[in-house]
PDB file of C-alpha atoms in Angstrom:
ATOM      1  CA  MET A   9     -13.083  -8.021  29.002  1.00  0.00           C
ATOM      2  CA  LYS A  10      -9.812  -9.721  29.447  1.00  0.00           C
ATOM      3  CA  ARG A  11     -10.586 -11.828  26.132  1.00  0.00           C
ATOM      4  CA  LEU A  12     -10.900  -8.697  24.265  1.00  0.00           C
ATOM      5  CA  PHE A  13      -7.834  -7.044  25.497  1.00  0.00           C
ATOM      6  CA  ILE A  14      -5.377  -9.438  24.897  1.00  0.00           C
ATOM      7  CA  PRO A  15      -5.726  -9.670  21.129  1.00  0.00           C
ATOM      8  CA  LEU A  16      -6.165  -5.984  21.052  1.00  0.00           C
ATOM      9  CA  LEU A  17      -2.947  -5.592  22.891  1.00  0.00           C
ATOM     10  CA  THR A  18      -1.331  -7.734  20.556  1.00  0.00           C
ATOM     11  CA  ILE A  19      -2.443  -6.090  17.561  1.00  0.00           C
ATOM     12  CA  VAL A  20      -1.245  -3.053  18.781  1.00  0.00           C
ATOM     13  CA  LEU A  21       2.234  -4.447  19.836  1.00  0.00           C
ATOM     14  CA  LEU A  22       2.679  -5.723  16.278  1.00  0.00           C
ATOM     15  CA  SER A  23       1.790  -2.714  14.422  1.00  0.00           C
ATOM     16  CA  LEU A  24       4.279  -0.701  16.511  1.00  0.00           C
ATOM     17  CA  SER A  25       7.069  -3.326  15.737  1.00  0.00           C
ATOM     18  CA  PHE A  26       6.447  -3.260  12.092  1.00  0.00           C
ATOM     19  CA  HIS A  27       6.702   0.600  11.989  1.00  0.00           C
ATOM     20  CA  THR A  28       9.752   0.382  13.694  1.00  0.00           C
ATOM     21  CA  TYR A  29      11.114  -2.205  11.148  1.00  0.00           C
ATOM     22  CA  ALA A  30       9.725  -0.039   8.031  1.00  0.00           C
ATOM     23  CA  ALA A  31      11.876   2.753   9.550  1.00  0.00           C
ATOM     24  CA  GLU A  32      15.124   1.110   9.739  1.00  0.00           C
ATOM     25  CA  SER A  33      14.800  -0.685   6.011  1.00  0.00           C
ATOM     26  CA  PRO A  34      13.067   1.508   3.617  1.00  0.00           C
ATOM     27  CA  HIS A  35      11.114  -0.034   0.931  1.00  0.00           C
ATOM     28  CA  SER A  36      10.543   2.947  -1.039  1.00  0.00           C
ATOM     29  CA  PRO A  37      13.285   3.678  -4.155  1.00  0.00           C
ATOM     30  CA  LEU A  38      16.571   5.476  -3.358  1.00  0.00           C
ATOM     31  CA  ILE A  39      15.624   9.250  -4.697  1.00  0.00           C
ATOM     32  CA  ALA A  40      18.997  10.928  -3.548  1.00  0.00           C
ATOM     33  CA  THR A  41      22.137  10.787  -1.698  1.00  0.00           C
ATOM     34  CA  GLY A  42      24.676  13.254  -0.295  1.00  0.00           C
ATOM     35  CA  TYR A  43      26.668  15.234   2.257  1.00  0.00           C
ATOM     36  CA  THR A  44      25.176  17.578   4.515  1.00  0.00           C
ATOM     37  CA  SER A  45      27.120  21.229   5.083  1.00  0.00           C
ATOM     38  CA  GLU A  46      28.871  19.212   8.249  1.00  0.00           C
ATOM     39  CA  GLY A  47      29.608  16.740   6.149  1.00  0.00           C
ATOM     40  CA  ILE A  48      27.716  14.035   7.364  1.00  0.00           C
ATOM     41  CA  TYR A  49      26.155  11.561   4.448  1.00  0.00           C
ATOM     42  CA  TYR A  50      22.479  11.289   3.721  1.00  0.00           C
ATOM     43  CA  GLU A  51      20.132   9.238   1.673  1.00  0.00           C
ATOM     44  CA  VAL A  52      16.860  10.033   0.679  1.00  0.00           C
ATOM     45  CA  HIS A  53      14.084   7.457  -0.061  1.00  0.00           C
ATOM     46  CA  GLY A  54      10.537   7.714  -1.370  1.00  0.00           C
ATOM     47  CA  ASP A  55       7.819   7.024  -3.849  1.00  0.00           C
ATOM     48  CA  THR A  56       8.512   8.821  -7.226  1.00  0.00           C
ATOM     49  CA  SER A  57       5.505   7.459  -9.390  1.00  0.00           C
ATOM     50  CA  LEU A  58       2.516   9.885 -10.322  1.00  0.00           C
ATOM     51  CA  PRO A  59      -1.022   8.463 -11.171  1.00  0.00           C
ATOM     52  CA  TYR A  60      -1.237  11.617 -13.205  1.00  0.00           C
ATOM     53  CA  ARG A  61      -0.048  14.751 -13.888  1.00  0.00           C
ATOM     54  CA  SER A  62      -0.626  17.694 -11.468  1.00  0.00           C
ATOM     55  CA  ASP A  63       0.641  21.105 -10.661  1.00  0.00           C
ATOM     56  CA  HIS A  64       1.413  20.088  -7.155  1.00  0.00           C
ATOM     57  CA  ILE A  65       1.873  16.599  -5.281  1.00  0.00           C
ATOM     58  CA  THR A  66       1.867  15.849  -1.902  1.00  0.00           C
ATOM     59  CA  VAL A  67       5.127  13.570  -0.855  1.00  0.00           C
ATOM     60  CA  THR A  68       6.669  11.570   2.138  1.00  0.00           C
ATOM     61  CA  ARG A  69      10.394  11.320   2.109  1.00  0.00           C
ATOM     62  CA  GLN A  70      12.512   9.244   4.490  1.00  0.00           C
ATOM     63  CA  VAL A  71      16.161  10.882   5.284  1.00  0.00           C
ATOM     64  CA  THR A  72      18.444   8.596   6.737  1.00  0.00           C
ATOM     65  CA  TYR A  73      21.623  10.096   8.258  1.00  0.00           C
ATOM     66  CA  ASP A  74      24.939   8.451   9.316  1.00  0.00           C
ATOM     67  CA  GLY A  75      25.105   9.125  13.105  1.00  0.00           C
ATOM     68  CA  LYS A  76      23.217  11.143  15.798  1.00  0.00           C
ATOM     69  CA  VAL A  77      21.914  13.985  13.977  1.00  0.00           C
ATOM     70  CA  THR A  78      18.848  16.490  15.117  1.00  0.00           C
ATOM     71  CA  PRO A  79      17.109  16.826  12.005  1.00  0.00           C
ATOM     72  CA  GLU A  80      15.870  20.275  10.674  1.00  0.00           C
ATOM     73  CA  GLN A  81      12.228  20.754  11.227  1.00  0.00           C
ATOM     74  CA  GLN A  82      11.637  21.926   7.555  1.00  0.00           C
ATOM     75  CA  ILE A  83      13.888  21.192   4.499  1.00  0.00           C
ATOM     76  CA  SER A  84      13.444  22.995   0.912  1.00  0.00           C
ATOM     77  CA  TRP A  85      13.151  20.352  -1.552  1.00  0.00           C
ATOM     78  CA  THR A  86      13.306  20.003  -5.246  1.00  0.00           C
ATOM     79  CA  GLU A  87      13.053  16.873  -7.535  1.00  0.00           C
ATOM     80  CA  SER A  88      12.054  15.765 -10.814  1.00  0.00           C
ATOM     81  CA  ILE A  89       9.165  13.189 -11.237  1.00  0.00           C
ATOM     82  CA  GLY A  90       8.319  12.082 -14.591  1.00  0.00           C
ATOM     83  CA  GLY A  91      10.194  14.890 -16.104  1.00  0.00           C
ATOM     84  CA  VAL A  92       8.499  17.375 -14.613  1.00  0.00           C
ATOM     85  CA  THR A  93      10.572  19.326 -11.766  1.00  0.00           C
ATOM     86  CA  TYR A  94       8.674  19.875  -8.426  1.00  0.00           C
ATOM     87  CA  THR A  95       9.778  22.097  -5.435  1.00  0.00           C
ATOM     88  CA  GLY A  96       8.563  22.995  -2.052  1.00  0.00           C
ATOM     89  CA  THR A  97       9.390  22.809   1.553  1.00  0.00           C
ATOM     90  CA  LEU A  98       8.804  19.608   3.646  1.00  0.00           C
ATOM     91  CA  ASN A  99       7.910  19.301   7.508  1.00  0.00           C
ATOM     92  CA  LEU A 100       9.638  16.783   9.815  1.00  0.00           C
ATOM     93  CA  PHE A 101       6.651  14.415  11.160  1.00  0.00           C
ATOM     94  CA  GLN A 102       8.961  11.831  12.749  1.00  0.00           C
ATOM     95  CA  SER A 103      12.564  10.962  13.711  1.00  0.00           C
ATOM     96  CA  SER A 104      14.236   8.196  15.609  1.00  0.00           C
ATOM     97  CA  TYR A 105      17.781   6.913  16.183  1.00  0.00           C
ATOM     98  CA  ARG A 106      18.537   3.076  15.701  1.00  0.00           C
ATOM     99  CA  ASN A 107      22.023   1.149  14.688  1.00  0.00           C
ATOM    100  CA  ASN A 108      24.005   4.465  14.357  1.00  0.00           C
ATOM    101  CA  LYS A 109      21.575   5.993  11.947  1.00  0.00           C
ATOM    102  CA  THR A 110      18.989   9.080  12.402  1.00  0.00           C
ATOM    103  CA  ILE A 111      15.857   8.437  10.313  1.00  0.00           C
ATOM    104  CA  ALA A 112      13.822  11.428   9.939  1.00  0.00           C
ATOM    105  CA  GLY A 113      10.618  11.528   7.973  1.00  0.00           C
ATOM    106  CA  TYR A 114       8.974  14.559   6.064  1.00  0.00           C
ATOM    107  CA  ARG A 115       6.170  15.361   4.314  1.00  0.00           C
ATOM    108  CA  GLY A 116       4.822  18.350   2.161  1.00  0.00           C
ATOM    109  CA  THR A 117       3.370  19.678  -1.090  1.00  0.00           C
ATOM    110  CA  LEU A 118       5.545  20.232  -3.911  1.00  0.00           C
ATOM    111  CA  TYR A 119       4.445  22.652  -7.033  1.00  0.00           C
ATOM    112  CA  VAL A 120       5.730  22.697 -10.191  1.00  0.00           C
ATOM    113  CA  LYS A 121       8.677  24.977 -11.023  1.00  0.00           C
ATOM    114  CA  ARG A 122       8.054  27.551 -13.261  1.00  0.00           C
TER     115      ARG A 122
END
């Protein structure tokens, strides 16, 4: 039992440390930057490639705010991907605060804007 527990614990700890690293340094392309209504700078990262054209897409977006911020539970989002404008609501699924930055993960479905 002990021989099985130690490798399993090692895998769990490594996966947790990888998740933290991924949240601190996004590998996805920069999609947008801007300022909130309170004047706080933010960046949005995410994958913008589409395997095929669709009337809706499910996306994950990482929003990084300067400073300690309480992220909104939902955000309205509009973006152009492959020449098509999509819009919808994204829901907060995780957030953390590190190195004077708030990192918020959002997911949701965007629909073709008509």
